[in-house]
Coordinates of C-alpha atoms and ligand atoms in Angstrom, one line a residue:
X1 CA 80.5 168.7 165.6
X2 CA 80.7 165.9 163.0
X3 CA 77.9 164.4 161.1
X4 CA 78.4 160.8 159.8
X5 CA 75.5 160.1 157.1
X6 CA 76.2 156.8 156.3
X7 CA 73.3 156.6 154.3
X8 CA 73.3 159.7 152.4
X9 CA 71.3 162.4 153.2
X10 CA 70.4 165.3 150.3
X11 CA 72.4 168.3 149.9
X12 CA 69.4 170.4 151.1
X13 CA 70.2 168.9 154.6
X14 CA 74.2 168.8 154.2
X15 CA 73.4 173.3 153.1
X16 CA 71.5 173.4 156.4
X17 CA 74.3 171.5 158.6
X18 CA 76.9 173.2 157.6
X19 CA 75.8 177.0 157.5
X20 CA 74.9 175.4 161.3
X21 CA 78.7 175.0 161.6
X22 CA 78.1 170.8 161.7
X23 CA 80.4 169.0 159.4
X24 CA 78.8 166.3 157.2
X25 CA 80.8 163.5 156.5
X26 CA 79.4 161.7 153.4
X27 CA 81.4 158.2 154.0
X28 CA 79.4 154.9 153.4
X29 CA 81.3 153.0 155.9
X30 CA 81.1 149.2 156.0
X31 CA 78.7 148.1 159.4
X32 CA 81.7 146.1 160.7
X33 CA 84.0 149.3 160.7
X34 CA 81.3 151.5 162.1
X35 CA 82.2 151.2 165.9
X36 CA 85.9 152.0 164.6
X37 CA 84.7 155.1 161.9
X38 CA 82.6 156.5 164.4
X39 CA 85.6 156.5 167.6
X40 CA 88.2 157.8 165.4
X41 CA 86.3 160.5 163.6
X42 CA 84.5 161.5 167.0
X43 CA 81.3 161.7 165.4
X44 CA 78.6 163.2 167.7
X45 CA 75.3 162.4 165.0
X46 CA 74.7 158.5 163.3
X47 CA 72.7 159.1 160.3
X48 CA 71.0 156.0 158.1
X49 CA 68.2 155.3 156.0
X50 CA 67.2 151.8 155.6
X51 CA 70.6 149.6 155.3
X52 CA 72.9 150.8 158.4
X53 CA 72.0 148.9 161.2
X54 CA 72.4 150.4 165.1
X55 CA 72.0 147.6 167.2
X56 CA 73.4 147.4 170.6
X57 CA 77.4 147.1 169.9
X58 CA 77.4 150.7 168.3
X59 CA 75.3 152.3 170.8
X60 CA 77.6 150.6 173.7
X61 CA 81.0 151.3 172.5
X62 CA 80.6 154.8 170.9
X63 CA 80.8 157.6 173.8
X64 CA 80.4 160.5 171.8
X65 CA 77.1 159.7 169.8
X66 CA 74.6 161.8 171.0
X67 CA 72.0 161.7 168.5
X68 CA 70.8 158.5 165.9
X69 CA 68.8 160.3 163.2
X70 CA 66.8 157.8 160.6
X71 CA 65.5 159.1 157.3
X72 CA 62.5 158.3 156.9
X73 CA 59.3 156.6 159.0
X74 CA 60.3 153.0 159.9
X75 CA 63.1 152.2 162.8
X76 CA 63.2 148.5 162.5
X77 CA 67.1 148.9 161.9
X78 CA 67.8 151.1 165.4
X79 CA 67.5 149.8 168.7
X80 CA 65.9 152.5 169.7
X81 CA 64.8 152.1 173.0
X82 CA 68.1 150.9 174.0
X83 CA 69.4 154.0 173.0
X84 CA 67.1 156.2 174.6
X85 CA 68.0 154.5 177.4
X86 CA 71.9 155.2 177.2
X87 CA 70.9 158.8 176.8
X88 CA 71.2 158.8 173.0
X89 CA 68.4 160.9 171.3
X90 CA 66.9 159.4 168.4
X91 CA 64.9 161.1 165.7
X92 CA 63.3 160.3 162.5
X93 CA 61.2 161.9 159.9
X94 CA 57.9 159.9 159.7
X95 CA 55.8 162.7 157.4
X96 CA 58.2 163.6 155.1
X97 CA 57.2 161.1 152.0
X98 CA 53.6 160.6 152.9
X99 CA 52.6 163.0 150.0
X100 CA 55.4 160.3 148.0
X101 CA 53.9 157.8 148.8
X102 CA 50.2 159.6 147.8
X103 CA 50.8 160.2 144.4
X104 CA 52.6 156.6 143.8
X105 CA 49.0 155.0 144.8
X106 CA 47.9 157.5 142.3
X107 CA 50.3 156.5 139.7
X108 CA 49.1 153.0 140.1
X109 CA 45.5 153.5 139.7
X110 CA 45.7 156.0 137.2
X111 CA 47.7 152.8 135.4
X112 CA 45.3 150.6 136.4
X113 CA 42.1 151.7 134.5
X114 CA 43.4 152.3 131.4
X115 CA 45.9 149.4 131.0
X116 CA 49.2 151.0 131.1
X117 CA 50.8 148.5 133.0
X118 CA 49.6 146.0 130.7
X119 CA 49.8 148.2 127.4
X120 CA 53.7 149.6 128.3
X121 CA 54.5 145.6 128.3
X122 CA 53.1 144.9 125.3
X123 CA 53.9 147.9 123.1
X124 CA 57.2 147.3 122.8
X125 CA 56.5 143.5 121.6
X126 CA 53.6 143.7 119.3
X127 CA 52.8 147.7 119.2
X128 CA 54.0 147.8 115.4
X129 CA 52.1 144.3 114.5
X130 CA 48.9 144.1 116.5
X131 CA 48.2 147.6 117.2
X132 CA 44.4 147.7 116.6
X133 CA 43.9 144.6 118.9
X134 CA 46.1 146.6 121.6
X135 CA 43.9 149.2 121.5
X136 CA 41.0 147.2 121.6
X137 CA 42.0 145.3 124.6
X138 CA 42.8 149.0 126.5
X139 CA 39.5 150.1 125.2
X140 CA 37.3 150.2 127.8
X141 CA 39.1 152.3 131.0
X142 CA 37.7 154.0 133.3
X143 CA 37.9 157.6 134.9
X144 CA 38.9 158.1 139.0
X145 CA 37.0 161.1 139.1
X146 CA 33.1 160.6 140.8
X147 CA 34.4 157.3 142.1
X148 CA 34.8 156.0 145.6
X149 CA 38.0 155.2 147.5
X150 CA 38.4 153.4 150.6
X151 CA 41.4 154.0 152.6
X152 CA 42.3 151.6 155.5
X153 CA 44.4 153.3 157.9
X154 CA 43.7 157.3 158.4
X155 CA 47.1 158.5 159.6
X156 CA 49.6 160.4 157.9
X157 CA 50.1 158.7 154.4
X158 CA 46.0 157.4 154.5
X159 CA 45.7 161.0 154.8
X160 CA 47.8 162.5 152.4
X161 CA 46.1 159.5 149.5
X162 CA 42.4 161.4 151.0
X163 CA 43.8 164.9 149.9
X164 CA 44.9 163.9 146.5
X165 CA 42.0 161.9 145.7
X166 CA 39.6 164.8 146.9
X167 CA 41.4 167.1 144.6
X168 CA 40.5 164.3 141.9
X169 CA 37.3 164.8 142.8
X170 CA 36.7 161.2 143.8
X171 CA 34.8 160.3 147.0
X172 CA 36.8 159.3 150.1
X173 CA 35.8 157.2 152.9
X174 CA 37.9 155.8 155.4
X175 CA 38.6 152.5 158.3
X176 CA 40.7 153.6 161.3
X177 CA 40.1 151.3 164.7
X178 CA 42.0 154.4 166.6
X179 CA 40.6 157.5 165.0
X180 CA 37.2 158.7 165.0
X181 CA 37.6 162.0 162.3
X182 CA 39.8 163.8 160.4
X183 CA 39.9 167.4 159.2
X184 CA 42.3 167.5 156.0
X185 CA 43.3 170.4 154.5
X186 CA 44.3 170.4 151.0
X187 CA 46.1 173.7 150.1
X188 CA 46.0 175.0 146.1
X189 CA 48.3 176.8 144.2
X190 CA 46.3 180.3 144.7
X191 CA 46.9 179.7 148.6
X192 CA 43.1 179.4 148.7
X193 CA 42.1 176.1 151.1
X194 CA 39.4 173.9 151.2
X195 CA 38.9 171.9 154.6
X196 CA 37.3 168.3 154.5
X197 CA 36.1 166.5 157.5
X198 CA 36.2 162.7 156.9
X199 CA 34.5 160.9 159.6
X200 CA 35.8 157.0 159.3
X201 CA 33.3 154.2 159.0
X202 CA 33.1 150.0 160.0
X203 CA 35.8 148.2 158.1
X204 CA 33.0 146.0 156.6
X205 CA 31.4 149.6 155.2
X206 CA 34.4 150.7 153.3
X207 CA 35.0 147.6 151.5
X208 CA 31.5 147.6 150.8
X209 CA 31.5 150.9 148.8
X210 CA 34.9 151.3 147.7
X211 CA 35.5 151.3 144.0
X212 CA 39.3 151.2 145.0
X213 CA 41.0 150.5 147.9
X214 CA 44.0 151.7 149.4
X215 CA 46.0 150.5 152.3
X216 CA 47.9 152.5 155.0
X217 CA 48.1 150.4 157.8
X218 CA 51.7 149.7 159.9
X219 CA 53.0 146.4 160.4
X220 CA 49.8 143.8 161.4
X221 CA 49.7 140.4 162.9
X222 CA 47.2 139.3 161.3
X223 CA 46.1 140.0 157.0
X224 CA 44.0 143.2 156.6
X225 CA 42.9 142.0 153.3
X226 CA 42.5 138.3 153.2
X227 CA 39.6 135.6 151.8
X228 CA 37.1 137.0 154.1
X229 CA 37.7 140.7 153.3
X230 CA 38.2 139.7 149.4
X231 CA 33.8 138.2 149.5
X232 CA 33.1 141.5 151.3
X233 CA 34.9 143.9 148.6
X234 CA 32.5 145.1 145.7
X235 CA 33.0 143.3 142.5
X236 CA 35.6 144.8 140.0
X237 CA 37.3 146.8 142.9
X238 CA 40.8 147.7 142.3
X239 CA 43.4 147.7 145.3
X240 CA 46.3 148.9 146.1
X241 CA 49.3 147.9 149.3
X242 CA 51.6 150.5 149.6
X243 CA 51.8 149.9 153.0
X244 CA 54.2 146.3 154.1
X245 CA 54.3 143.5 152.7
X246 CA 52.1 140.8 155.0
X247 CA 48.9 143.2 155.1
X248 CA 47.4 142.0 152.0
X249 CA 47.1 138.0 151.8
X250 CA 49.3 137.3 148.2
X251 CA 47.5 134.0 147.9
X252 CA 44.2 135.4 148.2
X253 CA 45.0 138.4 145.9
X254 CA 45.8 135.7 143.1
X255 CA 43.1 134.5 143.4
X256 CA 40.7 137.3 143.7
X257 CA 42.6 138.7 140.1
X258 CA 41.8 135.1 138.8
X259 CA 38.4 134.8 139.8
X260 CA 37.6 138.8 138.2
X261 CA 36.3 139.5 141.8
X262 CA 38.6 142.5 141.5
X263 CA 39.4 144.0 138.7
X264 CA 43.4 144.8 139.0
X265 CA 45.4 145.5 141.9
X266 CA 48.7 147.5 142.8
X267 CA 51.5 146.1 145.1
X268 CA 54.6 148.3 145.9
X269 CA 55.5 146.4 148.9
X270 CA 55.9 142.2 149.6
X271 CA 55.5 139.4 151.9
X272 CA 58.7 138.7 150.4
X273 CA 60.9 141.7 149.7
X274 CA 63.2 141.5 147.9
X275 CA 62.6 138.3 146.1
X276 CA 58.5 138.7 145.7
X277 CA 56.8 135.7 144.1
X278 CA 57.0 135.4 141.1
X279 CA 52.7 134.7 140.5
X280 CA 52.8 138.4 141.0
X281 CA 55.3 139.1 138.5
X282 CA 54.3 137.4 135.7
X283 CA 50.9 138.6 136.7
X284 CA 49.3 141.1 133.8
X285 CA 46.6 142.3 136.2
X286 CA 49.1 143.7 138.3
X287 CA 50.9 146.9 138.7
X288 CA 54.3 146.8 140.5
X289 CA 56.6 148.7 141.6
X290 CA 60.1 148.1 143.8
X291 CA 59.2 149.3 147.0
X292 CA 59.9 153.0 145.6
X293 CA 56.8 154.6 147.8
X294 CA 59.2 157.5 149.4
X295 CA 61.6 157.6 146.6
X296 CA 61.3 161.0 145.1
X297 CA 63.9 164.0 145.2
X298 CA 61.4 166.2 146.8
X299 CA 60.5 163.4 149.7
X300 CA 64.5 163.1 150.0
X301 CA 64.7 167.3 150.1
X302 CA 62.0 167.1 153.2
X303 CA 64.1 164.4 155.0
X304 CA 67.3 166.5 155.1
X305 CA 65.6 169.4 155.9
X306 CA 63.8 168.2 159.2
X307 CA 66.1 165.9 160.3
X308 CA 68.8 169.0 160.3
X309 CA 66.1 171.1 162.0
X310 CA 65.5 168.3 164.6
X311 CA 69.6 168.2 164.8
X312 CA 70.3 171.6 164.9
X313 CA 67.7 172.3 167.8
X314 CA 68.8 169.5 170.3
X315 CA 72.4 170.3 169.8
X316 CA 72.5 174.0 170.1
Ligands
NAD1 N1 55.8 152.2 150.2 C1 56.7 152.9 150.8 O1 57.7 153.1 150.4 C2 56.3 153.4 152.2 C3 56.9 154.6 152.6 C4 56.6 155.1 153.9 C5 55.7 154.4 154.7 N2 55.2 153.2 154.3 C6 54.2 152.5 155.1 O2 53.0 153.1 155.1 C7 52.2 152.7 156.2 C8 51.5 153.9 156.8 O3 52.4 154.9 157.2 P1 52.0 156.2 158.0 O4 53.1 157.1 158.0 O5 50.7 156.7 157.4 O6 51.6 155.6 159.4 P2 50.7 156.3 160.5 O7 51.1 155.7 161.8 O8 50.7 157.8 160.4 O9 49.2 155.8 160.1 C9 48.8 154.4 160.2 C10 47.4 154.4 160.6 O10 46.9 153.1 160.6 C11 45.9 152.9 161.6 N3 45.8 151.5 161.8 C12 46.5 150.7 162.6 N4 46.1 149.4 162.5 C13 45.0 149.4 161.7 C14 44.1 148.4 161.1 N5 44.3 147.2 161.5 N6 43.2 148.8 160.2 C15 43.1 150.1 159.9 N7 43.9 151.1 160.4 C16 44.8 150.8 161.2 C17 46.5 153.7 162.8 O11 45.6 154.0 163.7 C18 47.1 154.9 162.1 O12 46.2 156.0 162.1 C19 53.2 152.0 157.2 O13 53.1 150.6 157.1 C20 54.6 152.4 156.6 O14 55.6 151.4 156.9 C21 55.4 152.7 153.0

């Protein structure tokens, strides 16, 4: 049977196709020639990540699909109840970069309290000239360990931020409307394990005692941090949306940074991706990244693996 990942998919997955006796085809084909590709080449699984689109013209005209697989947590990009509907299983992989996107919010607040994002911009310009007032301006960080963190939204990724942070030794209390508790278990290089039960609190409690905040929500309708939240959030917070773009009010963030009710904040995801405003790019109090949450080789690794599990087991 023949594999199309049209998005890629990493070699650990292609090792585990093949010895499976699947062939992987590793062609990027252009969306307007996938109907074509996928007839001719009788391919039996669609992969994609992000940028392949399966909408309702490739499902209808390509009889021997069988399975739409989707890297990753998000299926925006497959009409997926269509295809369920046509008989066409579709999987995806939603835990595989939740520790990714863990130690990126890490990244960013380990950033944030001593300046790097500020002190790696200016090095380069004045580091040779106006050292001693660079480090005078990064003097005064401060640690993540002893400190609280607030996550809103306990799932998978919410979840994964809790473990690392409890290995930081930091405190961890959490907002979830749908889940009353949590028992994490954060495994150590000696195989010994250490089980934490986190019981979440009121919204209005975590941003109360958070000295950083983190956000895991999905897609909302409405801001999760906006004005409102922004008056209840201690002063000199920091906060971080690695979440989607939309859950954190932009405007208000500004604003927030300018006022010094928070004391830096982290963004990895926009309201407008990929052209984000450019009051957060020139902003100094903020630490930005491209959307890169799930972007590391090991998250990719984890992706091939289980969705060539998840392959292998419905089509054997
Ligand atoms: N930055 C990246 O590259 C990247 C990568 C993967 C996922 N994500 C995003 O991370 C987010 C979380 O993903 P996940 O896999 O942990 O999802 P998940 O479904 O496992 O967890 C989301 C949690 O949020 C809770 N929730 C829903 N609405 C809420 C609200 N208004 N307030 C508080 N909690 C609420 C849900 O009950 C659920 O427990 C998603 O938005 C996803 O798109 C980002």
């Amino acid at each position: 049977m023949k594999v199309l990942a049209n998005d890629g998919i990493a070699t650990s997955g292609v090792m585990e196709l093949e010895a499976k006796g699947f062939k992987v085809d590793l062609t990027t084909v252009p969306q307007d020639q996938l109907v074509d590709y996928i007839n001719d080449n009788e391919i039996s699984v669609l992969l994609v990540r992000s940028a392949t689109k399966v909408r309702k013209d490739i499902i209808d005209n390509c009889p021997t699909l069988k399975i739409i697989g989707r890297g990753g947590v998000g299926m925006d990009n497959i009409d997926v109840e269509y295809a369920r509907e046509k008989g066409i299983k579709v999987i995806n992989t939603p835990a595989a970069s939740s520790h990714s996107v863990a130690e990126l919010v890490f990244a960013h607040l380990f950033g944030l309290v001593r300046f790097l994002h500020e002190s790696n911009r200016n090095m380069p310009l004045v580091g040779d000239t106006k050292f001693k007032d660079l480090k005078k301006s990064y003097a005064k960080g401060i640690e993540l360990k002893g400190k609280t963190i607030g996550i809103l939204g306990f799932g998978r990724i919410g979840q994964a931020t809790a473990k690392v942070a409890l290995g930081l030794g930091m405190k961890v209390v959490a907002f979830d409307p749908f889940l009353e508790a949590a028992t994490l278990e954060l495994e150590f290089f000696d195989h010994q394990t250490v089980f934490f039960n986190i019981k979440t609190i009121s919204k209005e409690d975590v941003l109360k005692q958070s000295d950083f905040i983190s956000i895991h929500v999905p897609a909302q309708n409405e801001y999760v941090i906006s004005t409102k939240e922004f008056k209840i959030i201690k002063d000199g917070a920091f906060i971080v949306n690695a979440a989607r773009g939309g859950v954190i009010d932009e405007v208000a963030l500004v604003k927030a940074i300018e006022s010094e009710k928070i004391s830096g904040a982290a963004l990895d995801v926009y309201e407008n991706e990929p052209t984000p405003e450019i009051q957060l790019l020139m902003n100094a109090n903020l630490s930005l990244t491209p959307h890169i949450g799930a972007a590391t080789g090991e998250a990719q690794d984890r992706i091939g693996t289980e969705l060539a599990h998840q392959i292998i087991e419905i089509l054997k």
